[in-house]
PDB file of C-alpha atoms and ligand atoms in Angstrom:
ATOM      1  CA  MET A   1     111.179  -5.438  68.954  1.00  0.00           C
ATOM      2  CA  GLN A   2     111.433  -8.275  71.493  1.00  0.00           C
ATOM      3  CA  ASP A   3     113.075  -5.776  73.932  1.00  0.00           C
ATOM      4  CA  ILE A   4     109.814  -3.684  73.692  1.00  0.00           C
ATOM      5  CA  GLU A   5     107.604  -6.724  74.474  1.00  0.00           C
ATOM      6  CA  GLN A   6     109.674  -7.593  77.324  1.00  0.00           C
ATOM      7  CA  LYS A   7     109.678  -3.959  78.731  1.00  0.00           C
ATOM      8  CA  ILE A   8     105.828  -3.814  78.376  1.00  0.00           C
ATOM      9  CA  GLU A   9     105.491  -7.147  80.084  1.00  0.00           C
ATOM     10  CA  GLU A  10     107.319  -5.848  83.027  1.00  0.00           C
ATOM     11  CA  HIS A  11     104.707  -3.073  83.512  1.00  0.00           C
ATOM     12  CA  HIS A  12     101.902  -5.431  83.776  1.00  0.00           C
ATOM     13  CA  ILE A  13     100.629  -5.659  87.498  1.00  0.00           C
ATOM     14  CA  ARG A  14     100.138  -9.489  88.047  1.00  0.00           C
ATOM     15  CA  GLU A  15      98.867  -9.403  91.652  1.00  0.00           C
ATOM     16  CA  GLU A  16      95.948  -7.382  93.148  1.00  0.00           C
ATOM     17  CA  PRO A  17      97.407  -4.484  94.836  1.00  0.00           C
ATOM     18  CA  TYR A  18      95.894  -3.693  98.378  1.00  0.00           C
ATOM     19  CA  TYR A  19      93.677  -0.658  97.745  1.00  0.00           C
ATOM     20  CA  LEU A  20      91.020   0.676 100.010  1.00  0.00           C
ATOM     21  CA  PRO A  21      88.781   2.966  98.073  1.00  0.00           C
ATOM     22  CA  THR A  22      88.049   6.370  99.670  1.00  0.00           C
ATOM     23  CA  ALA A  23      85.109   7.636  97.441  1.00  0.00           C
ATOM     24  CA  ASN A  24      83.988   6.933  93.941  1.00  0.00           C
ATOM     25  CA  GLU A  25      87.467   7.071  92.414  1.00  0.00           C
ATOM     26  CA  LEU A  26      87.242   3.595  90.829  1.00  0.00           C
ATOM     27  CA  ALA A  27      83.819   4.006  89.143  1.00  0.00           C
ATOM     28  CA  VAL A  28      84.774   7.456  87.725  1.00  0.00           C
ATOM     29  CA  SER A  29      88.183   6.135  86.501  1.00  0.00           C
ATOM     30  CA  LEU A  30      86.551   3.177  84.845  1.00  0.00           C
ATOM     31  CA  ALA A  31      84.140   5.506  83.048  1.00  0.00           C
ATOM     32  CA  ALA A  32      86.976   7.699  82.145  1.00  0.00           C
ATOM     33  CA  TYR A  33      88.732   4.778  80.541  1.00  0.00           C
ATOM     34  CA  ALA A  34      85.633   3.645  78.681  1.00  0.00           C
ATOM     35  CA  THR A  35      85.195   7.169  77.241  1.00  0.00           C
ATOM     36  CA  GLY A  36      88.709   7.743  76.459  1.00  0.00           C
ATOM     37  CA  THR A  37      89.067  10.674  78.951  1.00  0.00           C
ATOM     38  CA  PRO A  38      92.357  11.460  80.737  1.00  0.00           C
ATOM     39  CA  ILE A  39      92.317  11.711  84.590  1.00  0.00           C
ATOM     40  CA  LEU A  40      93.940  14.198  86.974  1.00  0.00           C
ATOM     41  CA  LEU A  41      94.760  12.920  90.570  1.00  0.00           C
ATOM     42  CA  LYS A  42      94.977  15.790  93.033  1.00  0.00           C
ATOM     43  CA  GLY A  43      96.187  15.314  96.481  1.00  0.00           C
ATOM     44  CA  PRO A  44      98.806  15.652  99.051  1.00  0.00           C
ATOM     45  CA  THR A  45     101.885  13.335  98.973  1.00  0.00           C
ATOM     46  CA  GLY A  46     101.509   9.823 100.311  1.00  0.00           C
ATOM     47  CA  CYS A  47      97.816   9.755 100.302  1.00  0.00           C
ATOM     48  CA  GLY A  48      97.369   6.759  97.814  1.00  0.00           C
ATOM     49  CA  LYS A  49      97.604   8.235  94.266  1.00  0.00           C
ATOM     50  CA  THR A  50     100.297   5.893  93.101  1.00  0.00           C
ATOM     51  CA  ARG A  51      98.630   2.832  94.812  1.00  0.00           C
ATOM     52  CA  PHE A  52      95.330   3.714  93.226  1.00  0.00           C
ATOM     53  CA  MET A  53      97.014   3.760  89.656  1.00  0.00           C
ATOM     54  CA  GLN A  54      98.462   0.402  90.352  1.00  0.00           C
ATOM     55  CA  TYR A  55      95.105  -0.892  91.361  1.00  0.00           C
ATOM     56  CA  LEU A  56      93.441   0.632  88.450  1.00  0.00           C
ATOM     57  CA  ALA A  57      95.888  -0.856  85.921  1.00  0.00           C
ATOM     58  CA  TRP A  58      95.594  -4.208  87.581  1.00  0.00           C
ATOM     59  CA  LYS A  59      91.670  -3.890  87.225  1.00  0.00           C
ATOM     60  CA  LEU A  60      91.956  -2.900  83.619  1.00  0.00           C
ATOM     61  CA  LYS A  61      94.596  -5.429  82.916  1.00  0.00           C
ATOM     62  CA  ARG A  62      96.686  -2.756  81.217  1.00  0.00           C
ATOM     63  CA  PRO A  63     100.515  -2.198  81.758  1.00  0.00           C
ATOM     64  CA  LEU A  64     101.242   0.920  83.909  1.00  0.00           C
ATOM     65  CA  ILE A  65     103.950   3.093  82.743  1.00  0.00           C
ATOM     66  CA  THR A  66     104.845   5.780  85.317  1.00  0.00           C
ATOM     67  CA  VAL A  67     107.054   8.762  84.763  1.00  0.00           C
ATOM     68  CA  SER A  68     108.156  10.849  87.556  1.00  0.00           C
ATOM     69  CA  CYS A  69     108.137  14.467  86.286  1.00  0.00           C
ATOM     70  CA  HIS A  70     110.991  16.942  87.130  1.00  0.00           C
ATOM     71  CA  ASP A  71     112.062  20.345  85.908  1.00  0.00           C
ATOM     72  CA  ASP A  72     114.601  18.760  83.396  1.00  0.00           C
ATOM     73  CA  LEU A  73     112.098  16.525  81.852  1.00  0.00           C
ATOM     74  CA  SER A  74     112.203  17.254  78.178  1.00  0.00           C
ATOM     75  CA  THR A  75     109.945  16.234  75.132  1.00  0.00           C
ATOM     76  CA  GLY A  76     112.421  13.899  74.124  1.00  0.00           C
ATOM     77  CA  ASP A  77     112.456  12.152  77.457  1.00  0.00           C
ATOM     78  CA  LEU A  78     108.696  11.533  77.076  1.00  0.00           C
ATOM     79  CA  VAL A  79     108.382  10.977  73.330  1.00  0.00           C
ATOM     80  CA  GLY A  80     111.675   9.380  72.388  1.00  0.00           C
ATOM     81  CA  ARG A  81     114.880  10.188  70.549  1.00  0.00           C
ATOM     82  CA  TYR A  82     117.501   8.975  68.249  1.00  0.00           C
ATOM     83  CA  LEU A  83     120.607   7.477  69.836  1.00  0.00           C
ATOM     84  CA  ILE A  84     123.702   6.553  68.119  1.00  0.00           C
ATOM     85  CA  GLN A  85     124.271   2.913  68.105  1.00  0.00           C
ATOM     86  CA  ALA A  86     127.192   1.362  66.231  1.00  0.00           C
ATOM     87  CA  GLY A  87     127.537   4.467  64.184  1.00  0.00           C
ATOM     88  CA  GLU A  88     123.836   4.474  63.219  1.00  0.00           C
ATOM     89  CA  ALA A  89     120.991   6.615  64.519  1.00  0.00           C
ATOM     90  CA  VAL A  90     118.419   4.357  66.183  1.00  0.00           C
ATOM     91  CA  TRP A  91     115.132   5.518  67.340  1.00  0.00           C
ATOM     92  CA  HIS A  92     114.031   4.884  70.932  1.00  0.00           C
ATOM     93  CA  ASP A  93     110.417   5.393  72.001  1.00  0.00           C
ATOM     94  CA  GLY A  94     110.041   7.282  75.190  1.00  0.00           C
ATOM     95  CA  PRO A  95     107.682   6.056  77.847  1.00  0.00           C
ATOM     96  CA  LEU A  96     104.752   8.186  76.484  1.00  0.00           C
ATOM     97  CA  THR A  97     105.161   6.832  72.915  1.00  0.00           C
ATOM     98  CA  MET A  98     105.528   3.365  74.094  1.00  0.00           C
ATOM     99  CA  ALA A  99     102.292   3.615  76.189  1.00  0.00           C
ATOM    100  CA  VAL A 100     100.463   4.979  73.260  1.00  0.00           C
ATOM    101  CA  ARG A 101     101.640   2.327  70.934  1.00  0.00           C
ATOM    102  CA  ARG A 102     100.980  -0.544  73.261  1.00  0.00           C
ATOM    103  CA  GLY A 103      97.705   0.757  74.596  1.00  0.00           C
ATOM    104  CA  ALA A 104      99.110   1.078  78.220  1.00  0.00           C
ATOM    105  CA  ILE A 105      98.274   3.526  81.049  1.00  0.00           C
ATOM    106  CA  CYS A 106     100.701   6.314  81.196  1.00  0.00           C
ATOM    107  CA  TYR A 107     100.913   8.027  84.561  1.00  0.00           C
ATOM    108  CA  LEU A 108     102.774  11.347  84.746  1.00  0.00           C
ATOM    109  CA  ASP A 109     103.522  11.738  88.412  1.00  0.00           C
ATOM    110  CA  GLU A 110     103.753  15.432  89.735  1.00  0.00           C
ATOM    111  CA  ILE A 111     103.014  16.806  86.317  1.00  0.00           C
ATOM    112  CA  VAL A 112     103.506  20.443  87.403  1.00  0.00           C
ATOM    113  CA  GLU A 113     107.199  19.859  87.968  1.00  0.00           C
ATOM    114  CA  ALA A 114     107.726  19.317  84.232  1.00  0.00           C
ATOM    115  CA  ARG A 115     108.664  22.304  82.023  1.00  0.00           C
ATOM    116  CA  LYS A 116     105.745  23.977  80.253  1.00  0.00           C
ATOM    117  CA  ASP A 117     107.122  23.150  76.805  1.00  0.00           C
ATOM    118  CA  THR A 118     107.136  19.411  77.790  1.00  0.00           C
ATOM    119  CA  THR A 119     103.546  19.374  79.006  1.00  0.00           C
ATOM    120  CA  VAL A 120     102.223  20.743  75.772  1.00  0.00           C
ATOM    121  CA  VAL A 121     102.965  17.430  73.975  1.00  0.00           C
ATOM    122  CA  ILE A 122     100.077  15.881  75.983  1.00  0.00           C
ATOM    123  CA  HIS A 123      97.491  18.337  74.681  1.00  0.00           C
ATOM    124  CA  PRO A 124      96.515  16.541  71.580  1.00  0.00           C
ATOM    125  CA  LEU A 125      96.580  13.328  73.469  1.00  0.00           C
ATOM    126  CA  ALA A 126      94.434  14.635  76.281  1.00  0.00           C
ATOM    127  CA  ASP A 127      91.525  15.918  74.067  1.00  0.00           C
ATOM    128  CA  ASP A 128      89.303  13.824  71.817  1.00  0.00           C
ATOM    129  CA  ARG A 129      92.035  13.734  69.047  1.00  0.00           C
ATOM    130  CA  ARG A 130      93.838  11.366  71.232  1.00  0.00           C
ATOM    131  CA  GLU A 131      97.062  11.895  68.929  1.00  0.00           C
ATOM    132  CA  LEU A 132     100.596  11.940  69.709  1.00  0.00           C
ATOM    133  CA  PRO A 133     102.775  13.808  67.018  1.00  0.00           C
ATOM    134  CA  VAL A 134     106.239  12.114  67.215  1.00  0.00           C
ATOM    135  CA  GLU A 135     107.877  15.142  65.429  1.00  0.00           C
ATOM    136  CA  LYS A 136     111.396  13.934  65.113  1.00  0.00           C
ATOM    137  CA  LYS A 137     110.215  10.793  63.194  1.00  0.00           C
ATOM    138  CA  GLY A 138     107.538  12.513  61.255  1.00  0.00           C
ATOM    139  CA  GLU A 139     104.883  10.201  62.724  1.00  0.00           C
ATOM    140  CA  LEU A 140     101.423  10.806  63.994  1.00  0.00           C
ATOM    141  CA  LEU A 141     100.259   8.091  66.481  1.00  0.00           C
ATOM    142  CA  VAL A 142      96.502   7.751  67.197  1.00  0.00           C
ATOM    143  CA  ALA A 143      96.035   6.217  70.620  1.00  0.00           C
ATOM    144  CA  PRO A 144      94.246   2.945  70.710  1.00  0.00           C
ATOM    145  CA  PRO A 145      91.145   2.842  73.030  1.00  0.00           C
ATOM    146  CA  GLU A 146      93.208   0.845  75.596  1.00  0.00           C
ATOM    147  CA  PHE A 147      95.579   3.759  76.073  1.00  0.00           C
ATOM    148  CA  MET A 148      94.840   5.992  79.070  1.00  0.00           C
ATOM    149  CA  LEU A 149      96.546   9.138  80.351  1.00  0.00           C
ATOM    150  CA  ALA A 150      96.779   9.929  84.049  1.00  0.00           C
ATOM    151  CA  VAL A 151      98.530  12.896  85.749  1.00  0.00           C
ATOM    152  CA  SER A 152      98.924  13.758  89.382  1.00  0.00           C
ATOM    153  CA  TYR A 153      99.687  16.823  91.163  1.00  0.00           C
ATOM    154  CA  ASN A 154      99.743  18.165  94.620  1.00  0.00           C
ATOM    155  CA  PRO A 155      97.673  21.395  95.026  1.00  0.00           C
ATOM    156  CA  GLY A 156      98.938  21.871  98.530  1.00  0.00           C
ATOM    157  CA  TYR A 157     102.555  22.926  98.210  1.00  0.00           C
ATOM    158  CA  GLN A 158     103.103  23.336  94.574  1.00  0.00           C
ATOM    159  CA  SER A 159     102.777  27.150  94.150  1.00  0.00           C
ATOM    160  CA  VAL A 160     100.152  28.865  92.106  1.00  0.00           C
ATOM    161  CA  LEU A 161     102.806  29.993  89.613  1.00  0.00           C
ATOM    162  CA  LYS A 162     103.709  26.427  88.792  1.00  0.00           C
ATOM    163  CA  ASP A 163      99.948  25.513  88.740  1.00  0.00           C
ATOM    164  CA  LEU A 164      98.616  23.721  85.633  1.00  0.00           C
ATOM    165  CA  LYS A 165      97.596  25.956  82.725  1.00  0.00           C
ATOM    166  CA  PRO A 166      93.666  26.067  82.359  1.00  0.00           C
ATOM    167  CA  SER A 167      94.204  24.885  78.783  1.00  0.00           C
ATOM    168  CA  THR A 168      95.777  21.715  80.208  1.00  0.00           C
ATOM    169  CA  ARG A 169      93.601  20.930  83.221  1.00  0.00           C
ATOM    170  CA  GLN A 170      90.389  21.554  81.502  1.00  0.00           C
ATOM    171  CA  ARG A 171      90.962  18.486  79.454  1.00  0.00           C
ATOM    172  CA  PHE A 172      90.996  16.059  82.487  1.00  0.00           C
ATOM    173  CA  LEU A 173      88.423  14.541  84.835  1.00  0.00           C
ATOM    174  CA  ALA A 174      89.721  15.558  88.262  1.00  0.00           C
ATOM    175  CA  LEU A 175      89.773  13.203  91.188  1.00  0.00           C
ATOM    176  CA  ASP A 176      90.229  14.612  94.599  1.00  0.00           C
ATOM    177  CA  PHE A 177      92.514  12.319  96.788  1.00  0.00           C
ATOM    178  CA  ASP A 178      92.386  13.808 100.200  1.00  0.00           C
ATOM    179  CA  TYR A 179      93.295  11.710 103.222  1.00  0.00           C
ATOM    180  CA  PRO A 180      90.296   9.461 104.022  1.00  0.00           C
ATOM    181  CA  SER A 181      88.357   9.341 107.180  1.00  0.00           C
ATOM    182  CA  LEU A 182      90.043   8.375 110.467  1.00  0.00           C
ATOM    183  CA  GLU A 183      88.647   4.817 110.381  1.00  0.00           C
ATOM    184  CA  ARG A 184      89.610   4.098 106.814  1.00  0.00           C
ATOM    185  CA  GLU A 185      92.998   5.525 107.155  1.00  0.00           C
ATOM    186  CA  ALA A 186      93.564   3.473 110.301  1.00  0.00           C
ATOM    187  CA  GLU A 187      92.476   0.479 108.345  1.00  0.00           C
ATOM    188  CA  ILE A 188      95.062   1.123 105.666  1.00  0.00           C
ATOM    189  CA  VAL A 189      97.825   1.664 108.233  1.00  0.00           C
ATOM    190  CA  ALA A 190      96.903  -1.442 110.163  1.00  0.00           C
ATOM    191  CA  SER A 191      96.838  -3.604 106.983  1.00  0.00           C
ATOM    192  CA  GLU A 192     100.030  -2.111 105.387  1.00  0.00           C
ATOM    193  CA  ALA A 193     102.255  -1.912 108.449  1.00  0.00           C
ATOM    194  CA  GLY A 194     100.800  -4.966 110.284  1.00  0.00           C
ATOM    195  CA  VAL A 195      99.964  -3.169 113.523  1.00  0.00           C
ATOM    196  CA  GLU A 196      97.075  -3.390 115.800  1.00  0.00           C
ATOM    197  CA  SER A 197      94.079  -1.155 114.946  1.00  0.00           C
ATOM    198  CA  SER A 198      94.410   0.772 118.292  1.00  0.00           C
ATOM    199  CA  LEU A 199      97.931   1.756 117.446  1.00  0.00           C
ATOM    200  CA  ALA A 200      96.908   2.443 113.825  1.00  0.00           C
ATOM    201  CA  ARG A 201      94.147   4.857 115.119  1.00  0.00           C
ATOM    202  CA  SER A 202      96.477   6.651 117.415  1.00  0.00           C
ATOM    203  CA  LEU A 203      98.986   7.196 114.504  1.00  0.00           C
ATOM    204  CA  VAL A 204      96.174   8.504 112.456  1.00  0.00           C
ATOM    205  CA  LYS A 205      95.141  10.917 115.286  1.00  0.00           C
ATOM    206  CA  LEU A 206      98.683  12.141 115.287  1.00  0.00           C
ATOM    207  CA  ALA A 207      98.831  12.772 111.679  1.00  0.00           C
ATOM    208  CA  ARG A 208      95.582  14.704 111.793  1.00  0.00           C
ATOM    209  CA  MET A 209      96.902  16.917 114.379  1.00  0.00           C
ATOM    210  CA  THR A 210     100.083  17.721 112.375  1.00  0.00           C
ATOM    211  CA  ARG A 211      97.790  18.259 109.275  1.00  0.00           C
ATOM    212  CA  GLY A 212      96.252  21.156 111.260  1.00  0.00           C
ATOM    213  CA  LEU A 213      99.766  22.900 111.565  1.00  0.00           C
ATOM    214  CA  LYS A 214      99.662  24.725 108.261  1.00  0.00           C
ATOM    215  CA  ASP A 215      99.337  28.163 109.980  1.00  0.00           C
ATOM    216  CA  SER A 216     102.426  27.371 112.143  1.00  0.00           C
ATOM    217  CA  GLY A 217     104.557  26.976 109.133  1.00  0.00           C
ATOM    218  CA  LEU A 218     104.220  23.206 108.445  1.00  0.00           C
ATOM    219  CA  VAL A 219     103.612  23.083 104.728  1.00  0.00           C
ATOM    220  CA  GLU A 220     102.216  19.523 104.875  1.00  0.00           C
ATOM    221  CA  GLY A 221     101.357  17.348 107.573  1.00  0.00           C
ATOM    222  CA  ALA A 222     102.170  13.606 108.177  1.00  0.00           C
ATOM    223  CA  SER A 223     100.991  11.488 105.214  1.00  0.00           C
ATOM    224  CA  THR A 224      99.607   7.855 105.384  1.00  0.00           C
ATOM    225  CA  ARG A 225     103.003   6.768 104.001  1.00  0.00           C
ATOM    226  CA  LEU A 226     104.883   8.139 107.103  1.00  0.00           C
ATOM    227  CA  LEU A 227     102.307   6.512 109.419  1.00  0.00           C
ATOM    228  CA  ILE A 228     102.876   3.077 107.776  1.00  0.00           C
ATOM    229  CA  GLN A 229     106.618   3.623 108.097  1.00  0.00           C
ATOM    230  CA  ALA A 230     106.278   4.388 111.921  1.00  0.00           C
ATOM    231  CA  GLY A 231     104.026   1.270 112.242  1.00  0.00           C
ATOM    232  CA  LYS A 232     106.570  -0.891 110.497  1.00  0.00           C
ATOM    233  CA  LEU A 233     109.220   0.250 112.857  1.00  0.00           C
ATOM    234  CA  VAL A 234     107.115  -0.628 115.785  1.00  0.00           C
ATOM    235  CA  VAL A 235     106.597  -4.063 114.324  1.00  0.00           C
ATOM    236  CA  GLN A 236     110.409  -4.391 114.218  1.00  0.00           C
ATOM    237  CA  GLY A 237     110.708  -3.660 117.791  1.00  0.00           C
ATOM    238  CA  ILE A 238     111.516   0.053 117.927  1.00  0.00           C
ATOM    239  CA  PRO A 239     109.684   1.901 120.754  1.00  0.00           C
ATOM    240  CA  ILE A 240     106.823   4.053 119.719  1.00  0.00           C
ATOM    241  CA  HIS A 241     108.355   7.318 120.665  1.00  0.00           C
ATOM    242  CA  SER A 242     111.510   6.690 118.647  1.00  0.00           C
ATOM    243  CA  ALA A 243     109.361   5.283 115.774  1.00  0.00           C
ATOM    244  CA  CYS A 244     107.362   8.582 115.660  1.00  0.00           C
ATOM    245  CA  ARG A 245     110.450  10.632 115.950  1.00  0.00           C
ATOM    246  CA  VAL A 246     112.431   9.008 113.025  1.00  0.00           C
ATOM    247  CA  ALA A 247     109.474   8.150 110.805  1.00  0.00           C
ATOM    248  CA  ILE A 248     107.142  11.181 111.322  1.00  0.00           C
ATOM    249  CA  THR A 249     108.336  14.215 113.214  1.00  0.00           C
ATOM    250  CA  GLN A 250     112.012  14.467 111.945  1.00  0.00           C
ATOM    251  CA  PRO A 251     111.045  13.910 108.250  1.00  0.00           C
ATOM    252  CA  LEU A 252     108.379  16.737 108.657  1.00  0.00           C
ATOM    253  CA  SER A 253     110.542  19.555 109.812  1.00  0.00           C
ATOM    254  CA  ASP A 254     113.943  20.887 110.811  1.00  0.00           C
ATOM    255  CA  ASP A 255     112.454  23.860 112.686  1.00  0.00           C
ATOM    256  CA  PRO A 256     113.142  23.451 116.546  1.00  0.00           C
ATOM    257  CA  GLU A 257     109.930  25.168 117.501  1.00  0.00           C
ATOM    258  CA  LEU A 258     107.857  23.046 115.185  1.00  0.00           C
ATOM    259  CA  LEU A 259     109.670  19.929 116.345  1.00  0.00           C
ATOM    260  CA  ALA A 260     108.889  20.688 119.980  1.00  0.00           C
ATOM    261  CA  ALA A 261     105.235  20.981 119.079  1.00  0.00           C
ATOM    262  CA  LEU A 262     105.223  17.739 117.188  1.00  0.00           C
ATOM    263  CA  ASP A 263     107.003  15.917 119.982  1.00  0.00           C
ATOM    264  CA  GLU A 264     104.377  17.312 122.373  1.00  0.00           C
ATOM    265  CA  MET A 265     101.695  15.729 120.223  1.00  0.00           C
ATOM    266  CA  VAL A 266     103.488  12.515 120.194  1.00  0.00           C
ATOM    267  CA  ARG A 267     103.721  12.476 124.037  1.00  0.00           C
ATOM    268  CA  SER A 268     100.089  13.419 124.325  1.00  0.00           C
ATOM    269  CA  LEU A 269      98.966  10.323 122.381  1.00  0.00           C
ATOM    270  CA  PHE A 270     101.455   7.691 123.376  1.00  0.00           C
TER     271      PHE A 270
HETATM  272  N1  ADP B   1      93.547   4.063  99.852  1.00  0.00           N
HETATM  273  C1  ADP B   1      94.614   3.158 100.066  1.00  0.00           C
HETATM  274  N2  ADP B   1      94.640   1.856 100.073  1.00  0.00           N
HETATM  275  C2  ADP B   1      95.774   1.112 100.233  1.00  0.00           C
HETATM  276  N3  ADP B   1      96.848   1.756 100.752  1.00  0.00           N
HETATM  277  C3  ADP B   1      97.048   2.973 100.760  1.00  0.00           C
HETATM  278  C4  ADP B   1      95.831   3.712 100.451  1.00  0.00           C
HETATM  279  N4  ADP B   1      96.292   5.058 100.507  1.00  0.00           N
HETATM  280  C5  ADP B   1      97.603   5.117 100.945  1.00  0.00           C
HETATM  281  N5  ADP B   1      98.081   3.755 101.028  1.00  0.00           N
HETATM  282  C6  ADP B   1      99.389   3.377 101.479  1.00  0.00           C
HETATM  283  O1  ADP B   1     100.070   4.571 101.544  1.00  0.00           O
HETATM  284  C7  ADP B   1     101.272   4.502 100.874  1.00  0.00           C
HETATM  285  C8  ADP B   1     101.634   5.743 100.136  1.00  0.00           C
HETATM  286  O2  ADP B   1     100.778   6.068  99.016  1.00  0.00           O
HETATM  287  P1  ADP B   1     101.108   6.416  97.562  1.00  0.00           P
HETATM  288  O3  ADP B   1     100.073   5.804  96.600  1.00  0.00           O
HETATM  289  O4  ADP B   1     102.645   6.064  97.367  1.00  0.00           O
HETATM  290  O5  ADP B   1     101.008   7.875  97.684  1.00  0.00           O
HETATM  291  P2  ADP B   1     100.994   9.127  96.641  1.00  0.00           P
HETATM  292  O6  ADP B   1     101.359   8.465  95.371  1.00  0.00           O
HETATM  293  O7  ADP B   1      99.755   9.800  96.656  1.00  0.00           O
HETATM  294  O8  ADP B   1     102.195   9.939  97.126  1.00  0.00           O
HETATM  295  C9  ADP B   1     101.067   3.336  99.881  1.00  0.00           C
HETATM  296  O9  ADP B   1     102.258   2.698  99.576  1.00  0.00           O
HETATM  297  C10 ADP B   1     100.073   2.471 100.658  1.00  0.00           C
HETATM  298  O10 ADP B   1     100.890   1.629 101.420  1.00  0.00           O
HETATM  299 MG1   MG B   2     103.162   8.828  94.145  1.00  0.00          MG
END
């Protein structure tokens, strides 16, 4: 039992995370929490979804339990399972069950990666029943008001086939997390990387150019995360062209033509 207390303690966010709001996401999420409604964060990678969840958890003073979904994720991984310990079967709560029991925020990152039979366990939790059947234990948990369910997905590259089922998505309030305006994104990059605002602005301009390359075969342009990494390299003394190459252009593509186009963009800006 003490173990669980300790585990939950570790999920509390003690210090205010730096988060620059991009729209009304905070007000809507606080209202969702107050009404027991789950939220769905849509947006490209590296645009601030995880950071927002950390900020929200801090604001609500609730522990944040994050699960990165993948195609092997089973119901047992989420809900829990019996493990043999000293010849005895001992029940271990999974992260979802732990969050429900303790009134935490459970954040299922990249939910569409998880198997369909796994995502169905969240259905009764996501609607107004707010219940979690722990079938293997024959237990039905009712979520306390403090429990919140949040899921994220990337509508850009995740295929329509892997898209969420309407019966799942229609239970959520959806928040659109696209990249913020040039000014705001530059403010984030300057603050997180510790670079001058003029450099931050140029990095954001570069990112915005790469985000326009969809038709040329670039599935996803440079994220805020990549810009921050490039900025941090510059702070460490790496010249800007190299920083852009290792932090931005090379991570984005292996295609020689695309890389040439990306390098050209870098040269036009720096
Ligand atoms: N609105 C924002 N406020 C503060 N930092 C941000 C914001 N958006 C992005 N970031 C920065 O970008 C990084 C990547 O964002 P993250 O939340 O990990 O993206 P995602 O979860 O959407 O893939 C964060 O670590 C943070 O430094
Ligand atoms: Mg994330």
